[in-house]
Coordinates of C-alpha atoms in Angstrom, one line a residue:
M1 CA 65.1 76.7 50.7
S2 CA 64.0 73.3 49.5
S3 CA 62.8 73.0 45.9
K4 CA 61.9 69.4 46.2
H5 CA 58.1 68.5 46.4
F6 CA 56.2 65.2 46.4
L7 CA 53.7 66.7 43.9
P8 CA 55.8 69.3 41.9
N9 CA 52.6 70.0 39.5
P10 CA 50.9 73.1 41.2
T11 CA 47.8 72.4 39.6
H12 CA 47.6 68.8 40.4
L13 CA 48.8 69.6 44.0
L14 CA 45.9 72.1 44.7
L15 CA 43.2 70.1 43.5
T16 CA 44.4 66.8 45.2
S17 CA 44.8 68.8 48.3
L18 CA 41.1 70.4 48.2
H19 CA 39.8 66.9 47.3
S20 CA 41.5 65.4 50.6
Q21 CA 39.4 67.6 52.6
T22 CA 36.3 65.7 51.4
L23 CA 38.0 62.5 52.6
T24 CA 38.8 63.7 55.9
N25 CA 35.4 65.6 56.5
P26 CA 32.6 63.8 55.0
S27 CA 30.3 66.8 55.6
L28 CA 32.2 68.7 52.7
A29 CA 31.9 68.7 48.9
L30 CA 34.2 70.1 46.2
D31 CA 33.4 72.0 43.1
S32 CA 36.8 71.3 41.5
Q33 CA 36.2 73.6 38.4
N34 CA 35.8 76.7 40.6
K35 CA 38.1 75.3 43.5
I36 CA 35.5 75.9 46.1
L37 CA 35.0 73.6 49.2
Y38 CA 31.7 73.9 50.8
R39 CA 29.3 72.1 53.2
R40 CA 27.1 69.7 51.9
P41 CA 23.4 70.5 52.1
S42 CA 22.0 69.2 55.4
Q43 CA 19.5 70.1 58.0
S44 CA 22.0 71.9 60.2
S45 CA 23.5 73.9 57.4
E46 CA 20.1 74.7 55.7
S47 CA 18.6 76.0 59.1
Q48 CA 21.7 78.3 59.6
Q49 CA 20.6 81.9 58.7
V50 CA 24.3 83.5 58.3
H51 CA 27.1 81.7 56.5
L52 CA 30.7 82.8 56.4
I53 CA 32.9 82.3 53.3
S54 CA 36.6 83.4 52.9
G55 CA 39.4 82.3 50.7
G56 CA 42.3 83.6 48.9
G57 CA 45.5 82.2 47.3
A58 CA 46.5 78.6 48.0
G59 CA 49.6 77.8 49.9
H60 CA 48.3 79.1 53.3
E61 CA 46.5 75.8 54.4
P62 CA 44.8 75.1 56.5
S63 CA 43.6 78.6 55.8
F64 CA 40.8 78.5 54.5
S65 CA 39.9 75.2 53.2
G66 CA 40.9 73.5 56.5
F67 CA 38.4 75.9 58.3
V68 CA 35.2 74.8 56.4
G69 CA 32.6 73.1 58.5
S70 CA 30.1 73.5 61.2
G71 CA 30.9 76.4 63.3
L72 CA 33.4 78.1 61.0
L73 CA 33.2 78.5 57.2
S74 CA 30.4 77.5 55.1
A75 CA 32.7 77.7 52.0
A76 CA 36.2 78.6 50.9
V77 CA 37.4 79.7 47.4
S78 CA 41.0 78.9 46.5
G79 CA 43.2 80.8 43.9
T80 CA 46.4 79.2 42.7
I81 CA 49.4 79.3 44.9
F82 CA 49.7 82.8 46.4
A83 CA 47.3 84.2 43.9
S84 CA 43.8 85.5 44.4
P85 CA 40.7 83.4 43.2
S86 CA 38.8 85.2 40.4
A87 CA 35.6 87.2 41.1
E88 CA 33.8 84.6 38.9
Q89 CA 34.8 81.8 41.3
I90 CA 33.6 84.0 44.3
R91 CA 30.4 84.8 42.5
T92 CA 29.6 81.2 42.0
C93 CA 30.3 80.4 45.7
L94 CA 27.8 83.1 46.8
F95 CA 25.1 82.4 44.3
S96 CA 25.3 78.6 44.0
R97 CA 27.4 77.0 46.7
L98 CA 25.4 78.2 49.9
P99 CA 21.7 77.6 50.8
P100 CA 19.4 79.7 48.5
N101 CA 18.5 82.3 51.1
A102 CA 21.6 82.4 53.0
E103 CA 23.0 85.8 54.5
T104 CA 26.6 85.7 54.0
L105 CA 29.7 87.5 55.7
V106 CA 32.7 87.5 53.6
T107 CA 35.9 87.6 55.3
V108 CA 39.1 88.5 53.3
M109 CA 42.6 89.3 54.1
N110 CA 44.0 92.8 53.0
Y111 CA 45.7 92.1 49.8
T112 CA 44.9 93.9 46.9
G113 CA 43.9 91.0 44.6
D114 CA 41.8 89.5 47.2
V115 CA 40.1 92.6 48.3
L116 CA 39.2 93.5 44.6
N117 CA 38.0 90.1 43.7
F118 CA 36.0 89.3 46.6
G119 CA 34.7 92.9 46.6
L120 CA 33.4 92.8 43.0
A121 CA 31.8 89.3 43.8
V122 CA 30.1 90.9 47.0
E123 CA 28.8 94.0 44.7
K124 CA 27.5 91.6 42.4
A125 CA 25.6 89.7 44.9
K126 CA 24.0 92.9 46.4
V127 CA 22.9 93.9 43.1
A128 CA 20.9 90.6 42.8
G129 CA 19.4 91.4 46.1
K130 CA 21.6 89.0 48.4
K131 CA 22.2 90.1 51.8
V132 CA 26.1 90.4 52.0
E133 CA 28.6 92.1 54.1
M134 CA 32.3 92.1 53.9
V135 CA 34.9 92.3 56.5
I136 CA 38.5 93.2 55.3
V137 CA 41.3 92.1 58.0
G138 CA 44.6 93.6 58.3
D139 CA 46.4 92.6 61.5
D140 CA 50.2 92.6 60.6
V141 CA 52.3 95.4 62.4
A142 CA 55.7 94.9 60.7
V143 CA 55.0 97.2 58.0
G144 CA 54.5 100.6 59.6
R145 CA 51.9 103.3 59.0
T146 CA 54.1 105.1 56.7
K147 CA 55.4 102.3 54.4
G148 CA 52.0 100.9 54.6
G149 CA 50.4 104.0 53.3
K150 CA 46.9 104.0 51.7
V151 CA 47.2 99.9 51.4
G152 CA 47.2 99.5 55.4
R153 CA 48.3 96.5 57.4
R154 CA 48.8 93.2 55.6
G155 CA 46.3 90.3 56.7
V156 CA 48.2 87.3 58.4
A157 CA 47.4 84.7 60.9
G158 CA 45.3 86.8 63.3
T159 CA 42.4 86.7 60.6
V160 CA 41.7 83.0 61.8
L161 CA 40.6 84.5 65.0
V162 CA 38.2 86.7 63.1
V163 CA 36.8 83.4 61.3
K164 CA 36.6 81.3 64.3
I165 CA 34.6 83.8 66.5
A166 CA 32.4 85.0 63.7
G167 CA 31.7 81.6 62.7
A168 CA 30.5 80.6 66.2
L169 CA 28.3 83.6 66.4
A170 CA 26.8 82.7 63.1
K171 CA 26.2 79.2 64.2
R172 CA 24.5 80.4 67.4
G173 CA 21.9 82.0 65.1
Y174 CA 22.7 85.7 65.4
K175 CA 21.8 88.2 62.7
L176 CA 24.2 89.1 59.9
E177 CA 24.7 92.7 61.1
E178 CA 25.7 91.4 64.6
V179 CA 27.9 88.7 63.2
A180 CA 29.7 91.5 60.9
K181 CA 29.9 93.9 63.9
V182 CA 31.8 91.4 66.1
A183 CA 34.1 90.3 63.2
R184 CA 35.0 93.8 62.8
L185 CA 35.7 94.3 66.5
V186 CA 37.8 91.3 66.4
A187 CA 39.8 92.5 63.3
G188 CA 40.4 95.9 65.0
N189 CA 41.8 94.7 68.0
L190 CA 44.3 92.3 66.4
V191 CA 48.0 92.6 66.1
S192 CA 50.4 90.1 64.4
V193 CA 53.9 90.0 63.4
G194 CA 56.1 87.1 61.9
A195 CA 59.6 85.9 61.3
S196 CA 61.5 83.5 59.2
L197 CA 64.6 81.6 58.8
G198 CA 64.3 81.4 55.0
R199 CA 62.1 82.0 51.9
V200 CA 60.1 79.0 50.4
H201 CA 60.0 77.5 47.0
V202 CA 56.7 77.6 45.2
P203 CA 55.9 74.4 43.2
G204 CA 56.2 75.0 39.5
R205 CA 58.3 78.0 39.6
A206 CA 62.0 78.2 39.0
V207 CA 64.5 78.2 41.8
A208 CA 65.6 81.6 42.7
T209 CA 69.4 82.3 42.6
E210 CA 71.4 83.4 45.5
D211 CA 72.4 86.6 43.7
E212 CA 68.7 87.4 43.6
G213 CA 68.5 87.8 47.3
E214 CA 66.3 85.2 48.0
K215 CA 68.4 83.1 50.4
L216 CA 69.1 84.2 54.0
K217 CA 72.4 83.7 55.6
E218 CA 72.8 80.8 57.9
D219 CA 72.8 83.0 61.1
E220 CA 70.0 85.6 59.7
V221 CA 66.4 85.8 60.6
E222 CA 63.9 87.9 58.6
I223 CA 61.4 89.9 60.8
G224 CA 58.1 90.8 59.2
M225 CA 58.2 88.3 56.3
G226 CA 54.9 88.1 54.7
I227 CA 52.9 84.8 54.0
H228 CA 53.6 85.2 50.3
N229 CA 57.2 85.2 50.5
E230 CA 57.4 89.0 50.6
A231 CA 60.4 90.5 52.2
G232 CA 60.2 91.8 55.8
V233 CA 61.2 94.8 57.4
G234 CA 64.7 93.7 58.1
R235 CA 67.2 90.8 58.5
E236 CA 69.2 90.5 61.7
K237 CA 71.5 87.9 63.4
M238 CA 69.6 87.1 66.8
E239 CA 68.8 84.3 69.2
L240 CA 65.0 83.4 69.9
K241 CA 64.8 85.4 73.2
D242 CA 65.9 88.9 71.2
L243 CA 63.8 87.9 68.4
V244 CA 60.6 87.4 70.7
G245 CA 61.5 90.4 72.6
K246 CA 61.6 92.6 69.3
M247 CA 58.4 91.0 67.8
L248 CA 56.5 91.8 71.0
R249 CA 57.9 95.4 71.1
M250 CA 56.6 95.9 67.5
M251 CA 53.2 94.8 68.8
L252 CA 52.9 96.3 72.2
D253 CA 55.2 99.4 72.4
K254 CA 52.6 102.5 72.7
N255 CA 55.3 104.9 72.0
D256 CA 55.9 103.4 68.5
K257 CA 53.9 105.7 66.3
E258 CA 54.6 103.6 63.3
R259 CA 53.1 100.3 64.7
G260 CA 51.0 101.2 67.7
F261 CA 47.9 100.2 65.7
V262 CA 46.1 98.8 69.1
N263 CA 46.3 99.6 72.5
V264 CA 46.4 95.9 73.9
N265 CA 45.1 96.9 77.5
S266 CA 42.2 94.6 78.0
N267 CA 42.1 92.2 81.2
E268 CA 41.8 89.4 78.6
V269 CA 44.4 88.9 75.9
V270 CA 44.4 85.8 73.6
L271 CA 47.8 84.8 72.2
L272 CA 48.1 82.7 69.0
V273 CA 51.6 81.5 68.0
N274 CA 51.2 80.1 64.4
N275 CA 53.6 77.8 62.6
L276 CA 54.4 79.0 59.0
G277 CA 54.6 75.4 57.9
G278 CA 58.2 74.3 58.4
V279 CA 59.0 74.6 62.1
S280 CA 59.1 71.2 64.0
V281 CA 56.4 70.6 66.8
L282 CA 59.2 70.4 69.3
E283 CA 60.5 73.7 68.2
M284 CA 57.2 75.4 68.3
G285 CA 56.9 74.3 71.9
G286 CA 60.0 76.4 72.6
I287 CA 58.8 79.2 71.0
V288 CA 55.6 79.3 72.7
A289 CA 57.3 79.0 76.0
E290 CA 59.5 82.1 75.3
V291 CA 56.5 84.3 74.1
V292 CA 54.5 83.5 77.2
K293 CA 57.5 84.1 79.5
Q294 CA 58.3 87.5 77.8
L295 CA 54.7 88.6 77.9
G296 CA 54.4 87.9 81.5
E297 CA 57.7 89.3 82.5
D298 CA 57.9 92.3 80.4
W299 CA 54.5 93.3 79.5
N300 CA 52.5 91.8 82.7
I301 CA 50.3 90.2 80.1
K302 CA 48.9 86.6 81.1
P303 CA 47.0 85.3 78.1
V304 CA 43.6 83.9 79.1
R305 CA 43.9 81.5 76.1
V306 CA 47.0 80.2 74.3
L307 CA 46.7 79.0 70.8
S308 CA 49.6 77.1 69.1
G309 CA 49.8 75.3 65.9
T310 CA 49.6 75.5 62.1
Y311 CA 46.8 77.9 61.2
M312 CA 48.1 80.0 58.4
T313 CA 51.2 78.9 56.6
S314 CA 53.4 80.1 53.7
L315 CA 53.9 76.6 52.3
N316 CA 56.7 74.9 54.2
G317 CA 57.9 78.2 55.4
L318 CA 60.5 78.0 58.4
G319 CA 58.9 80.5 60.5
F320 CA 56.4 81.6 63.0
S321 CA 54.2 84.4 63.8
V322 CA 52.6 85.8 67.0
S323 CA 49.2 87.4 67.2
L324 CA 47.5 89.1 70.0
L325 CA 43.8 89.7 70.2
N326 CA 42.8 92.4 72.8
V327 CA 39.4 91.1 74.0
V328 CA 36.8 93.7 74.0
N329 CA 32.9 93.8 74.8
T330 CA 31.0 92.7 71.8
D331 CA 27.8 94.7 72.7
I332 CA 25.4 92.6 71.2
G333 CA 23.9 91.3 74.7
G334 CA 25.2 87.9 74.0
P335 CA 28.3 86.0 74.1
G336 CA 31.6 87.5 74.4
M337 CA 34.8 86.7 72.3
I338 CA 36.3 84.3 74.4
E339 CA 33.1 82.2 74.9
L340 CA 32.8 82.2 70.9
L341 CA 36.4 81.3 70.6
D342 CA 35.7 78.2 72.9
D343 CA 32.7 77.0 71.0
P344 CA 33.1 73.7 69.3
C345 CA 33.5 73.3 65.5
E346 CA 33.9 70.8 63.1
A347 CA 36.8 71.7 60.6
T348 CA 39.9 69.5 60.0
G349 CA 42.1 72.5 60.2
W350 CA 41.2 73.9 63.6
P351 CA 43.0 71.7 66.4
A352 CA 41.0 70.0 69.2
Q353 CA 40.2 72.8 71.8
I354 CA 40.9 72.8 75.5
P355 CA 37.3 73.4 77.0
K356 CA 36.5 76.5 78.7
S357 CA 36.1 74.6 82.0
T358 CA 39.7 73.7 82.0
W359 CA 40.9 77.2 81.2
E360 CA 38.6 78.7 84.0
E361 CA 39.5 76.2 86.6
K362 CA 43.1 77.5 86.7
N363 CA 44.3 74.3 88.3
Q364 CA 47.9 74.8 89.8
A365 CA 48.1 71.4 91.6
T366 CA 51.1 69.3 91.0
R367 CA 52.5 66.0 91.7
E368 CA 56.2 66.6 93.0
D369 CA 56.7 63.8 95.6
D370 CA 59.8 61.8 94.6
E371 CA 59.4 58.4 96.0
G372 CA 62.6 57.2 94.1
N373 CA 63.0 53.4 93.8
G374 CA 61.4 52.6 96.8
E375 CA 62.9 51.9 100.1
E376 CA 66.6 52.7 100.6
V377 CA 68.9 50.0 99.5
R378 CA 69.9 47.7 102.2
E379 CA 73.3 46.4 102.6
S380 CA 74.0 43.1 101.0
G381 CA 77.1 42.0 102.9
L382 CA 78.7 41.1 99.4
K383 CA 81.8 43.1 99.7
V384 CA 84.8 44.1 97.6
D385 CA 87.8 46.3 98.4
A386 CA 86.2 49.7 98.0
K387 CA 89.4 51.5 97.1
A388 CA 90.5 48.9 94.6
A389 CA 86.9 48.9 92.9
Q390 CA 86.8 52.8 92.7
E391 CA 90.1 52.6 90.8
V392 CA 89.2 49.9 88.5
L393 CA 85.5 51.3 87.7
T394 CA 87.2 54.7 87.2
R395 CA 89.8 53.4 84.7
A396 CA 86.8 51.6 82.8
L397 CA 84.6 54.6 82.7
E398 CA 87.6 56.8 81.3
A399 CA 88.2 54.1 78.8
V400 CA 84.6 54.6 77.5
V401 CA 85.1 58.4 77.4
A402 CA 88.5 58.0 75.4
A403 CA 86.7 55.6 73.0
E404 CA 83.9 58.1 72.0
P405 CA 85.7 59.5 68.8
D406 CA 85.9 55.9 67.4
V407 CA 82.4 54.9 68.4
T408 CA 80.8 58.2 67.1
R409 CA 83.0 57.6 63.7
Y410 CA 81.4 53.9 63.5
D411 CA 78.0 55.0 64.3
T412 CA 78.0 57.9 61.9
I413 CA 78.9 55.3 59.0
V414 CA 76.2 52.6 60.2
G415 CA 73.6 54.5 62.5
D416 CA 72.6 57.9 63.5
G417 CA 75.9 59.0 65.1
D418 CA 74.6 59.5 68.8
C419 CA 76.1 56.2 70.1
G420 CA 79.4 57.5 71.3
I421 CA 78.2 60.6 72.8
G422 CA 75.6 58.6 74.6
L423 CA 78.0 56.2 76.1
K424 CA 80.4 59.2 77.0
R425 CA 77.7 61.0 78.7
G426 CA 76.8 58.2 80.7
A427 CA 80.5 57.5 81.8
E428 CA 81.2 61.0 82.6
A429 CA 78.0 61.0 84.8
V430 CA 78.9 58.0 86.7
L431 CA 82.5 59.4 87.2
K432 CA 81.3 62.4 88.7
H433 CA 78.7 60.5 90.9
I434 CA 81.6 58.2 92.2
S435 CA 83.8 61.1 92.6
T436 CA 81.4 62.9 95.1
T437 CA 80.1 59.5 96.4
P438 CA 82.8 57.2 96.8
L439 CA 82.0 53.4 96.6
T440 CA 81.3 51.7 99.8
G441 CA 82.7 48.2 98.8
D442 CA 79.0 46.7 99.1
V443 CA 78.5 45.9 95.5
V444 CA 74.6 46.0 95.7
V445 CA 74.6 49.3 97.5
D446 CA 77.1 50.9 95.1
L447 CA 75.5 49.3 91.9
A448 CA 72.0 50.6 93.1
N449 CA 73.3 54.1 93.7
I450 CA 75.0 54.2 90.1
I451 CA 71.7 52.9 88.3
P452 CA 69.7 56.1 88.6
V453 CA 72.6 57.9 86.9
V454 CA 72.6 55.7 84.0
E455 CA 68.9 55.9 83.6
T456 CA 68.9 59.6 83.8
E457 CA 71.8 60.3 81.7
M458 CA 71.7 57.6 79.1
D459 CA 68.7 57.5 76.8
G460 CA 67.7 55.9 73.7
T461 CA 67.9 51.9 73.0
S462 CA 71.5 51.4 74.8
G463 CA 70.4 53.5 77.6
A464 CA 67.3 51.2 78.1
L465 CA 69.5 48.0 77.5
Y466 CA 72.0 49.0 80.2
A467 CA 69.6 49.9 82.7
I468 CA 67.8 46.6 82.4
F469 CA 70.9 44.7 82.5
L470 CA 72.1 46.7 85.8
N471 CA 68.7 46.3 87.5
A472 CA 68.8 42.6 86.7
L473 CA 72.6 42.6 88.0
I474 CA 71.5 43.9 91.4
A475 CA 68.8 41.1 91.9
A476 CA 71.3 38.5 91.0
L477 CA 73.9 39.8 93.2
R478 CA 71.6 40.2 96.1
S479 CA 70.3 36.5 95.7
T480 CA 74.1 35.5 95.7
S481 CA 74.8 37.5 98.7
Q482 CA 72.7 35.2 100.7
S483 CA 75.3 32.4 100.6
E484 CA 78.5 34.5 99.6
K485 CA 80.2 37.5 101.3
E486 CA 83.0 38.1 98.7
A487 CA 82.2 39.2 95.1
S488 CA 84.8 36.9 93.5
S489 CA 85.1 36.5 89.7
K490 CA 82.9 33.5 90.2
V491 CA 80.4 35.4 91.7
W492 CA 80.4 38.1 89.3
A493 CA 80.2 35.7 86.3
A494 CA 77.3 33.9 87.8
A495 CA 75.5 37.2 88.3
L496 CA 76.3 38.5 84.9
R497 CA 75.0 35.4 83.3
Q498 CA 71.4 35.7 85.1
S499 CA 71.6 39.4 84.0
C500 CA 72.2 38.1 80.3
E501 CA 69.2 35.9 80.6
A502 CA 67.1 38.7 82.1
L503 CA 68.1 41.0 79.2
S504 CA 67.2 38.2 76.7
R505 CA 63.5 38.6 77.7
Y506 CA 63.3 42.2 76.5
T507 CA 65.3 42.0 73.3
P508 CA 65.8 39.5 70.7
A509 CA 69.4 40.4 70.4
R510 CA 71.8 37.4 70.4
P511 CA 75.3 37.0 69.2
G512 CA 75.7 37.3 65.6
D513 CA 73.1 40.1 65.4
R514 CA 75.6 42.8 65.2
T515 CA 74.8 44.4 68.8
L516 CA 76.2 45.4 72.1
V517 CA 75.6 41.6 72.9
D518 CA 78.3 40.4 70.6
A519 CA 80.8 41.9 73.1
L520 CA 78.7 41.1 76.4
Y521 CA 78.2 37.5 76.0
P522 CA 81.9 36.6 75.2
F523 CA 82.9 38.5 78.2
V524 CA 80.6 36.7 80.6
Y525 CA 81.2 33.1 78.9
I526 CA 84.8 33.5 79.3
L527 CA 84.7 35.2 82.8
E528 CA 82.5 32.0 84.1
K529 CA 84.7 29.5 82.4
T530 CA 88.2 31.0 83.4
G531 CA 87.6 33.6 86.2
D532 CA 90.3 35.6 84.5
V533 CA 88.9 39.1 83.5
K534 CA 91.6 39.9 81.1
K535 CA 90.8 37.0 78.9
A536 CA 87.4 37.9 79.3
A537 CA 87.9 41.5 78.2
E538 CA 89.9 40.2 75.3
A539 CA 87.0 37.9 74.3
A540 CA 84.8 41.0 74.2
V541 CA 87.0 42.8 71.9
A542 CA 87.3 39.8 69.6
G543 CA 83.7 39.7 69.6
A544 CA 83.2 43.3 68.8
E545 CA 85.7 43.2 66.1
G546 CA 83.9 40.2 64.7
T547 CA 81.0 42.4 64.0
K548 CA 82.8 44.1 61.1
G549 CA 81.1 42.6 58.1
M550 CA 78.5 41.2 60.0
K551 CA 74.9 42.1 58.5
A552 CA 72.6 43.7 61.3
S553 CA 69.5 42.1 62.3
L554 CA 68.4 44.7 64.8
G555 CA 68.9 48.4 65.1
R556 CA 68.7 51.4 63.1
T557 CA 71.6 49.7 61.0
V558 CA 69.0 47.6 59.5
Y559 CA 67.2 50.6 57.9
I560 CA 70.3 52.4 56.6
G561 CA 71.6 49.7 54.4
G562 CA 74.9 50.3 52.3
S563 CA 78.2 48.6 52.6
G564 CA 79.3 50.6 55.9
F565 CA 78.7 47.4 57.9
E566 CA 81.5 45.9 56.2
E567 CA 84.1 48.7 57.1
V568 CA 83.5 49.2 61.0
P569 CA 82.5 47.2 64.1
D570 CA 79.2 47.7 65.6
P571 CA 79.3 50.9 67.7
G572 CA 77.5 49.7 70.8
A573 CA 79.5 46.4 70.8
W574 CA 82.9 48.4 70.4
G575 CA 81.8 50.9 73.4
L576 CA 81.2 48.0 75.6
A577 CA 84.4 46.3 74.8
S578 CA 86.3 49.5 75.4
F579 CA 84.7 49.5 79.1
F580 CA 85.8 45.9 79.6
Q581 CA 89.4 46.6 78.4
G582 CA 89.6 49.3 80.7
L583 CA 88.2 47.0 83.6
A584 CA 90.9 44.6 82.8
G585 CA 93.6 47.1 82.6
I586 CA 94.2 46.4 79.0
K587 CA 94.2 50.2 77.8
K588 CA 96.0 52.9 79.0
A589 CA 96.6 51.0 82.3
E590 CA 99.1 48.4 81.5
D591 CA 101.1 49.0 84.7
D592 CA 98.1 48.2 86.9
S593 CA 96.9 45.0 85.1
N594 CA 96.3 43.4 88.6
G595 CA 93.7 45.8 89.6
W596 CA 90.9 43.2 89.1
E597 CA 92.7 40.4 90.8
K598 CA 92.8 42.9 93.7
L599 CA 89.1 43.3 93.4

C-alpha cells in the first residue's frame, strides 16, 4: 500500500479532478458546490428526451465523471472518496442540471448509502411530477447468497455496461420505459468478480498498521475484494492461471448454489476486464489473454466483444475484475445489446471503440512469411582458420559471461542494472549458436550468421549499437574481400575502423562520453597501429578503466546523478573490454595467448 500522493488533500483532489473533465471535454460543465458534472446546454442535449444520471463516491474514476458525455451519462454526482453523495446533491442534479422537461433514468450501484440517497432524490422528483426511473445494479458474485442476505449483490465494474447500453438507447430517442427495461435486462444478466494484491490508501486518512490486517502478505491475493477497500471472501497464495480459474468458476459454475446468479448460456457473451487502478497496461494484457484462453478452453465461451481497460477503479488498487454479460434479446423491437454497446459516444473515460464492422469481419488472415535478411549470404573468400576462430570467439564470449556480475554491479550503481544480464544473454546465445553451427572460416558468412542471434537476444540501446556495428563490419569485410583473401590483423583493423565510422552516424557517443565507445575506439586504434591484439585489448581495458570518474554525457546515467560514476567504470565499456580481453587470451587463457596470432 502506497500512502504517498501528489494531492494529499482529499477535498482539493476531488474538485480539481472534476474540473479537469471540463478541460478535456469542452461539452461539460461543473457545479463545484454540489460536485455535479453535467452536459452543457446544446441543441443535441436539449433535443434528447431521456437522460441518464449516475454517481457515487469518488475514487472509482473514470466511473462516473469520466462517462458524462453524448451517448452515455448526461450528468454524474460525486460524493467524497468512497462515500455516497447526499440526496440534496442528487436532487439538485435532477431538478436543475438537466433539460427542464427531461425524463431521467438513474443508475446506481447496490450500496446502501447510494441506494438510499439516490432513492430519496428520485422520490422527491416523482412528487414534483418529474418522470424518473431508477435501476439498481448488483453484479458481484464474490459475496454469496447467504452472506449477502437481504442486501444482495454489490455493484462493481459490470455497471459500466449498463450505463453504456442504456445511454446509447437514450441517445437513439427511445422512451424512458424502454431504456429502463433494457437497463434492467443488462443488470440482470451480469456477473463480476475482482481480485487484488493489496489494499489502497485513501488520501487524508491515517495509514493502517499491519496489525489491523490491512496488508496482504507478499505472495497473497485477495479474491472478491470490493471497490471500497472492503475485504474479499478469502486470501490465497496462487498464480494468475489458478486465480483466473477460480474467478471464472465463481461466475460460471451452475452447481454453485451460492453464486449461480446468472446462467451464462447465450451465444453472445461480452467480456470486460477492468483495471482497479494500479495494474500496468503491460500486465493487464497478460491478464486478458489468460481470461480469454480459459473461457474458450474450459467453458467453450468465445466472447463476441472483449473490453479491457480502466473503467471502474478503487483509487490505485493493485487488482482487476472480470465481468461477463450474458447477451439477451432486448424485446423492444429495436437494436440489440451488442449494437448499443458498439454505438459511439463522447466521454473521456470510455476508451476508443473497435467498430462493429471489425468485430464482425472475424478476419483471421496473417502475414507469416519470413523473408529473413534477403538472399542467402554469399561466400566472400575472406578466410581464417575456422578451428582457431571458433576457439578464440568462444573464449571471448565466455569472458563476457564471466564478467556479468561485475557489469551488473556497476550498472546497478550508475544505471538500471540490466547491462550485465543483456550482455550475458547475448554471449550465451552466440555460444549456443556456434556450438550447433560451427564457424566455416569465411568471416563474412560466419558474422552474417551470428548477427541475427545478437539482434534477437540483445535488446535495449547496447543491443542496437552492437547490431549496427556488426552489420557495418560485414559490409566493410565484404568490400575488403575483393582485394584480400586472408583476414589478417590489418584487414580486421581497417574494417573495424569503418564500422566505427558507420556507428558514429547513429550515435553522438565519442571517447570521453563514458560509453562502450571508450573501450571500442582504443582497441581499434591500437590494433590498426600495431597489429597486436593483446596490446589493443590492453588499450580497451585502460579505456574502460578510464571511465571511472568520467561524467556521463549520454545514456541513463545522465539522469540518475549522484556520485556513483566516480566509483565504477562504465558498465558497457567494461563488458566490451572483457570481450577483447578474452579475445586476446588475457583472462583465464594465459596458456593460449597465441590464439589470435593463429587466427
